[in-house]
Coordinates of C-alpha atoms and ligand atoms in Angstrom, one line a residue:
M271 CA 93.7 -89.0 -48.8
L272 CA 92.1 -92.3 -47.8
H273 CA 89.2 -92.3 -45.4
L274 CA 90.3 -93.0 -41.7
F275 CA 88.5 -96.4 -41.8
D276 CA 90.4 -97.5 -44.9
Q277 CA 93.7 -96.3 -43.3
I278 CA 93.0 -98.4 -40.3
Q279 CA 92.2 -101.5 -42.4
A280 CA 95.5 -101.0 -44.4
A281 CA 97.5 -100.8 -41.2
V282 CA 95.7 -103.8 -39.7
T283 CA 96.3 -105.9 -42.9
E284 CA 100.1 -105.3 -42.8
I285 CA 100.4 -106.0 -39.0
Q286 CA 98.3 -109.2 -39.3
R287 CA 100.5 -110.3 -42.2
R288 CA 103.5 -110.1 -39.8
W289 CA 101.7 -111.2 -36.6
P290 CA 98.5 -113.1 -37.0
E291 CA 97.5 -113.2 -33.3
R292 CA 94.7 -111.2 -31.8
P293 CA 96.0 -108.8 -29.0
H294 CA 93.9 -108.4 -25.9
V295 CA 95.7 -105.3 -24.7
G296 CA 97.2 -102.3 -26.4
I297 CA 100.1 -100.5 -24.6
I298 CA 101.5 -97.1 -25.2
L299 CA 104.9 -96.7 -23.7
G300 CA 105.8 -93.2 -22.7
T301 CA 109.2 -91.7 -21.9
G302 CA 111.7 -94.1 -20.2
L303 CA 109.9 -97.4 -20.7
G304 CA 112.4 -99.0 -23.0
A305 CA 113.2 -101.7 -20.5
L306 CA 109.5 -102.7 -20.3
A307 CA 109.5 -103.0 -24.1
R308 CA 112.4 -105.5 -23.9
Q309 CA 110.4 -107.6 -21.5
I310 CA 107.7 -108.4 -24.0
E311 CA 108.2 -111.8 -25.6
A312 CA 108.1 -110.4 -29.1
A313 CA 106.8 -112.4 -32.0
A314 CA 107.1 -109.5 -34.3
T315 CA 108.7 -106.0 -34.1
I316 CA 107.5 -103.7 -36.8
E317 CA 109.0 -100.2 -37.5
Y318 CA 106.4 -97.5 -37.8
D319 CA 107.6 -96.6 -41.3
E320 CA 106.7 -100.1 -42.4
I321 CA 103.1 -99.7 -41.3
P322 CA 100.8 -97.9 -43.8
H323 CA 99.6 -94.5 -42.5
F324 CA 101.5 -94.5 -39.2
P325 CA 103.3 -91.2 -38.6
R326 CA 107.0 -91.3 -37.7
S327 CA 108.2 -90.3 -34.2
T328 CA 110.5 -87.2 -34.3
V329 CA 111.4 -87.3 -30.5
T330 CA 114.8 -88.8 -29.8
S331 CA 113.7 -90.2 -26.4
H332 CA 111.1 -92.2 -28.2
R333 CA 111.8 -95.0 -30.7
G334 CA 109.3 -95.8 -33.3
Q335 CA 108.2 -99.5 -33.4
L336 CA 105.3 -101.7 -32.7
I337 CA 106.1 -104.7 -30.6
C338 CA 103.7 -107.6 -31.0
G339 CA 103.9 -110.6 -28.6
R340 CA 103.1 -111.6 -25.0
L341 CA 103.6 -109.9 -21.7
S342 CA 102.5 -111.8 -18.5
G343 CA 101.0 -114.4 -20.8
V344 CA 98.6 -111.9 -22.4
P345 CA 98.8 -111.1 -26.2
V346 CA 99.7 -107.5 -26.5
V347 CA 100.6 -104.9 -29.1
A348 CA 102.8 -102.2 -27.7
M349 CA 103.9 -98.9 -29.1
E350 CA 107.5 -98.0 -28.3
G351 CA 107.5 -94.4 -29.2
R352 CA 104.4 -92.3 -29.5
F353 CA 103.3 -89.1 -31.3
H354 CA 102.6 -85.7 -29.8
A355 CA 100.7 -82.7 -31.0
Y356 CA 103.8 -80.6 -30.6
E357 CA 105.5 -82.6 -33.3
G358 CA 103.0 -81.1 -35.7
Y359 CA 100.8 -84.1 -36.3
P360 CA 97.0 -83.7 -36.5
L361 CA 95.3 -85.6 -33.6
D362 CA 93.6 -88.1 -35.9
Q363 CA 97.0 -89.2 -37.0
I364 CA 98.4 -89.3 -33.5
T365 CA 95.5 -91.5 -32.4
L366 CA 95.5 -93.8 -35.5
P367 CA 97.5 -96.5 -33.7
V368 CA 94.8 -96.7 -31.0
R369 CA 92.2 -97.3 -33.7
V370 CA 94.5 -99.9 -35.2
M371 CA 94.9 -101.6 -31.8
K372 CA 91.1 -101.8 -31.4
A373 CA 90.6 -103.1 -34.9
L374 CA 93.2 -105.8 -34.2
G375 CA 91.1 -106.9 -31.3
A376 CA 92.4 -105.1 -28.2
E377 CA 89.8 -104.4 -25.6
L378 CA 92.0 -102.6 -23.1
L379 CA 94.4 -99.7 -23.5
L380 CA 97.3 -99.2 -21.0
V381 CA 98.8 -95.8 -21.6
T382 CA 101.8 -94.3 -19.7
N383 CA 103.5 -90.9 -19.7
A384 CA 105.9 -88.5 -18.0
A385 CA 104.1 -85.6 -16.2
G386 CA 104.8 -82.6 -14.1
G387 CA 103.4 -82.9 -10.6
M388 CA 101.4 -79.9 -9.3
N389 CA 99.7 -81.5 -6.3
P390 CA 101.9 -80.4 -3.3
V391 CA 102.0 -83.9 -1.8
Y392 CA 103.6 -85.4 -5.0
T393 CA 107.3 -85.9 -5.3
T394 CA 109.6 -86.7 -8.2
G395 CA 109.5 -90.4 -9.1
D396 CA 106.0 -91.0 -7.7
I397 CA 103.3 -92.7 -9.8
M398 CA 99.9 -91.2 -10.5
L399 CA 97.0 -93.4 -11.7
I400 CA 94.9 -91.1 -13.9
D401 CA 91.5 -90.9 -12.4
D402 CA 90.2 -88.2 -14.8
H403 CA 91.5 -85.7 -17.3
I404 CA 91.2 -82.2 -18.6
N405 CA 91.7 -81.6 -22.3
L406 CA 93.5 -78.2 -22.7
M407 CA 95.1 -79.0 -26.0
G408 CA 92.6 -76.8 -27.8
L409 CA 92.1 -79.7 -30.1
N410 CA 90.1 -82.9 -30.2
P411 CA 90.8 -86.1 -32.2
L412 CA 87.0 -86.6 -32.8
V413 CA 86.5 -83.3 -34.7
G414 CA 85.2 -84.0 -38.2
V415 CA 82.5 -86.1 -39.8
N416 CA 81.9 -89.0 -37.4
D417 CA 82.3 -92.6 -38.7
D418 CA 79.6 -94.6 -36.9
R419 CA 81.6 -97.8 -37.5
L420 CA 84.3 -96.4 -35.2
G421 CA 82.2 -95.0 -32.4
M422 CA 79.3 -92.6 -31.7
R423 CA 79.1 -88.9 -32.4
F424 CA 78.9 -87.7 -28.8
P425 CA 80.7 -90.3 -26.6
D426 CA 80.2 -90.2 -22.9
M427 CA 83.2 -89.1 -20.9
S428 CA 81.8 -89.5 -17.4
Q429 CA 84.4 -92.2 -16.6
P430 CA 87.1 -92.5 -19.2
Y431 CA 89.4 -94.5 -16.9
D432 CA 88.4 -97.9 -15.6
A433 CA 87.8 -97.7 -11.8
Q434 CA 88.6 -101.4 -11.3
L435 CA 91.9 -101.2 -13.1
I436 CA 92.8 -98.1 -11.0
Q437 CA 92.0 -100.1 -7.8
Q438 CA 94.1 -103.0 -9.1
A439 CA 97.0 -100.7 -9.9
L440 CA 96.8 -99.1 -6.4
Q441 CA 96.9 -102.5 -4.8
I442 CA 100.0 -103.5 -6.8
A443 CA 101.7 -100.3 -5.6
R444 CA 100.8 -101.0 -2.0
R445 CA 102.1 -104.6 -2.3
E446 CA 105.3 -103.4 -3.9
N447 CA 105.6 -100.6 -1.4
F448 CA 105.8 -97.5 -3.5
A449 CA 103.8 -94.3 -3.6
A450 CA 101.0 -94.2 -6.1
H451 CA 98.4 -91.4 -6.2
R452 CA 95.1 -91.1 -7.9
G453 CA 94.7 -87.8 -9.7
V454 CA 93.6 -85.6 -12.5
F455 CA 95.8 -85.2 -15.5
V456 CA 95.7 -82.1 -17.7
A457 CA 97.0 -82.3 -21.3
V458 CA 98.6 -79.2 -22.9
T459 CA 100.1 -79.0 -26.4
G460 CA 103.7 -78.1 -25.4
P461 CA 106.5 -78.2 -26.4
N462 CA 107.5 -75.5 -23.9
L463 CA 107.0 -76.3 -20.2
E464 CA 104.6 -74.1 -18.3
T465 CA 105.1 -70.6 -16.9
R466 CA 104.5 -70.1 -13.2
A467 CA 101.2 -68.5 -13.9
E468 CA 100.1 -71.4 -16.1
Y469 CA 101.0 -74.0 -13.4
R470 CA 99.0 -71.9 -10.9
F471 CA 96.1 -71.8 -13.3
L472 CA 96.3 -75.6 -14.1
R473 CA 96.3 -76.4 -10.3
A474 CA 93.4 -74.0 -9.7
I475 CA 91.2 -75.7 -12.3
G476 CA 91.7 -79.1 -10.6
A477 CA 94.6 -80.8 -12.1
D478 CA 97.2 -82.8 -10.2
A479 CA 99.7 -83.4 -13.0
V480 CA 100.4 -82.0 -16.5
G481 CA 101.7 -83.5 -19.6
M482 CA 101.8 -83.2 -23.4
S483 CA 100.2 -86.5 -24.4
T484 CA 97.7 -89.3 -23.5
V485 CA 94.4 -87.4 -23.6
P486 CA 93.9 -87.6 -27.4
E487 CA 94.6 -91.4 -27.3
V488 CA 92.3 -91.9 -24.3
I489 CA 89.4 -89.9 -26.0
V490 CA 89.8 -92.2 -29.1
A491 CA 90.0 -95.3 -26.9
V492 CA 86.7 -94.3 -25.1
H493 CA 85.1 -93.5 -28.5
A494 CA 86.1 -97.0 -29.6
G495 CA 84.7 -98.6 -26.5
M496 CA 88.0 -99.7 -24.9
R497 CA 88.7 -99.9 -21.1
V498 CA 91.6 -97.6 -20.2
L499 CA 94.3 -97.5 -17.6
G500 CA 96.5 -94.3 -17.6
V501 CA 99.6 -94.1 -15.5
S502 CA 101.8 -91.0 -15.1
T503 CA 105.3 -90.9 -13.7
I504 CA 105.9 -87.6 -11.9
T505 CA 109.2 -86.6 -13.5
D506 CA 109.4 -83.1 -12.0
V507 CA 107.4 -81.0 -9.5
C508 CA 105.9 -77.8 -10.6
F509 CA 105.1 -75.6 -7.6
P510 CA 104.6 -72.1 -8.9
D511 CA 106.0 -70.3 -5.9
A512 CA 109.2 -72.4 -5.8
L513 CA 109.7 -73.2 -9.5
K514 CA 113.1 -74.4 -10.7
P515 CA 114.0 -74.5 -14.4
V516 CA 113.4 -77.9 -15.8
D517 CA 116.0 -80.0 -17.4
V518 CA 114.6 -82.3 -20.0
A519 CA 117.5 -84.7 -19.6
E520 CA 116.6 -84.9 -15.9
I521 CA 112.9 -85.6 -16.7
I522 CA 114.1 -88.5 -18.9
A523 CA 116.5 -89.8 -16.2
T524 CA 113.6 -89.7 -13.6
A525 CA 111.3 -91.5 -16.0
N526 CA 114.0 -94.2 -16.5
A527 CA 114.5 -94.6 -12.8
A528 CA 110.8 -95.0 -12.1
E529 CA 110.5 -97.7 -14.8
P530 CA 110.4 -100.7 -12.4
K531 CA 107.3 -99.2 -10.7
L532 CA 105.5 -98.8 -14.0
R533 CA 106.6 -102.3 -15.0
A534 CA 105.2 -103.7 -11.7
I535 CA 101.8 -102.0 -12.4
I536 CA 101.6 -103.1 -16.1
T537 CA 102.7 -106.7 -15.6
G538 CA 100.5 -107.0 -12.5
V539 CA 97.4 -105.7 -14.3
L540 CA 98.1 -108.0 -17.2
A541 CA 98.6 -111.0 -14.9
A542 CA 95.1 -110.3 -13.4
E543 CA 93.7 -109.9 -16.9
A544 CA 95.2 -113.3 -17.8
K545 CA 93.4 -114.9 -14.9
R546 CA 90.2 -113.2 -15.8
L547 CA 90.5 -114.4 -19.4
A548 CA 91.3 -118.0 -18.2
R549 CA 88.1 -118.0 -16.0
A550 CA 86.0 -116.6 -18.9
S551 CA 87.1 -119.3 -21.4
Ligands
LIG201 N1 104.7 -79.9 -18.1 C1 104.3 -80.5 -19.2 N2 104.7 -81.7 -19.6 C2 105.5 -82.3 -18.8 C3 106.0 -81.7 -17.6 C4 105.5 -80.4 -17.2 O1 105.9 -79.9 -16.2 N3 106.8 -82.6 -17.0 C5 106.9 -83.7 -17.8 N4 106.1 -83.5 -18.9

């Protein structure tokens, strides 16, 4: 098998052949964000199976294409459809697209997901800006020989999520008049949802929301030196003493319904980034 560095280069070469621009931002669209994907002024849409070394998404609620173009005037590369540990992929494959985004030129990663809310003040449909995370996947994408060209052996994780971007996102939510919390996200492997005892445990160790993605991608983005904004949609509430069986179709419907809020945050953050870039040039 090719070395990770060579896999990244091969993917970058194919993407640049189809879209020669340099993205400023990489976006990972979680469950229910198809409408946001449609809002990107796409210059190229590339199926994952046309990109060397990209895994294929096996989840029906996720498509599998890379959308390259502009959103709020900013050049972006967006993943419509992401990969999860529960699909059986190793984490270095799941996170390869983040490495590729960085190698294409992206400095910022916007990552979204659907999550179960454990903080008792959260309700279904709320937004949570990820302030910090706990990796309970029992896996780490950085395990193995470190390639110093990609990042350092022992990356700092004292602040994986950019405080300024969180503030901006909270301001957007206030302006648009919807509830947005700031909280701790815990990542589990899945695919089953948690038992009552597990939700109790996850809440007790300090998590506000739980999901099956995002943390591997964020670890790699931090390793690669990217600024990160992580946004969860609370698709179900998980209070161990009043737990109802979860319906995955309902989770997807809630994620779809909350899409305008996420879109407001993402397009708002990008508009601010466009202004910042204009001032800097
Ligand atoms: N647990 C794990 N992942 C999830 C949940 C949950 O309750 N809700 C949405 N994704």
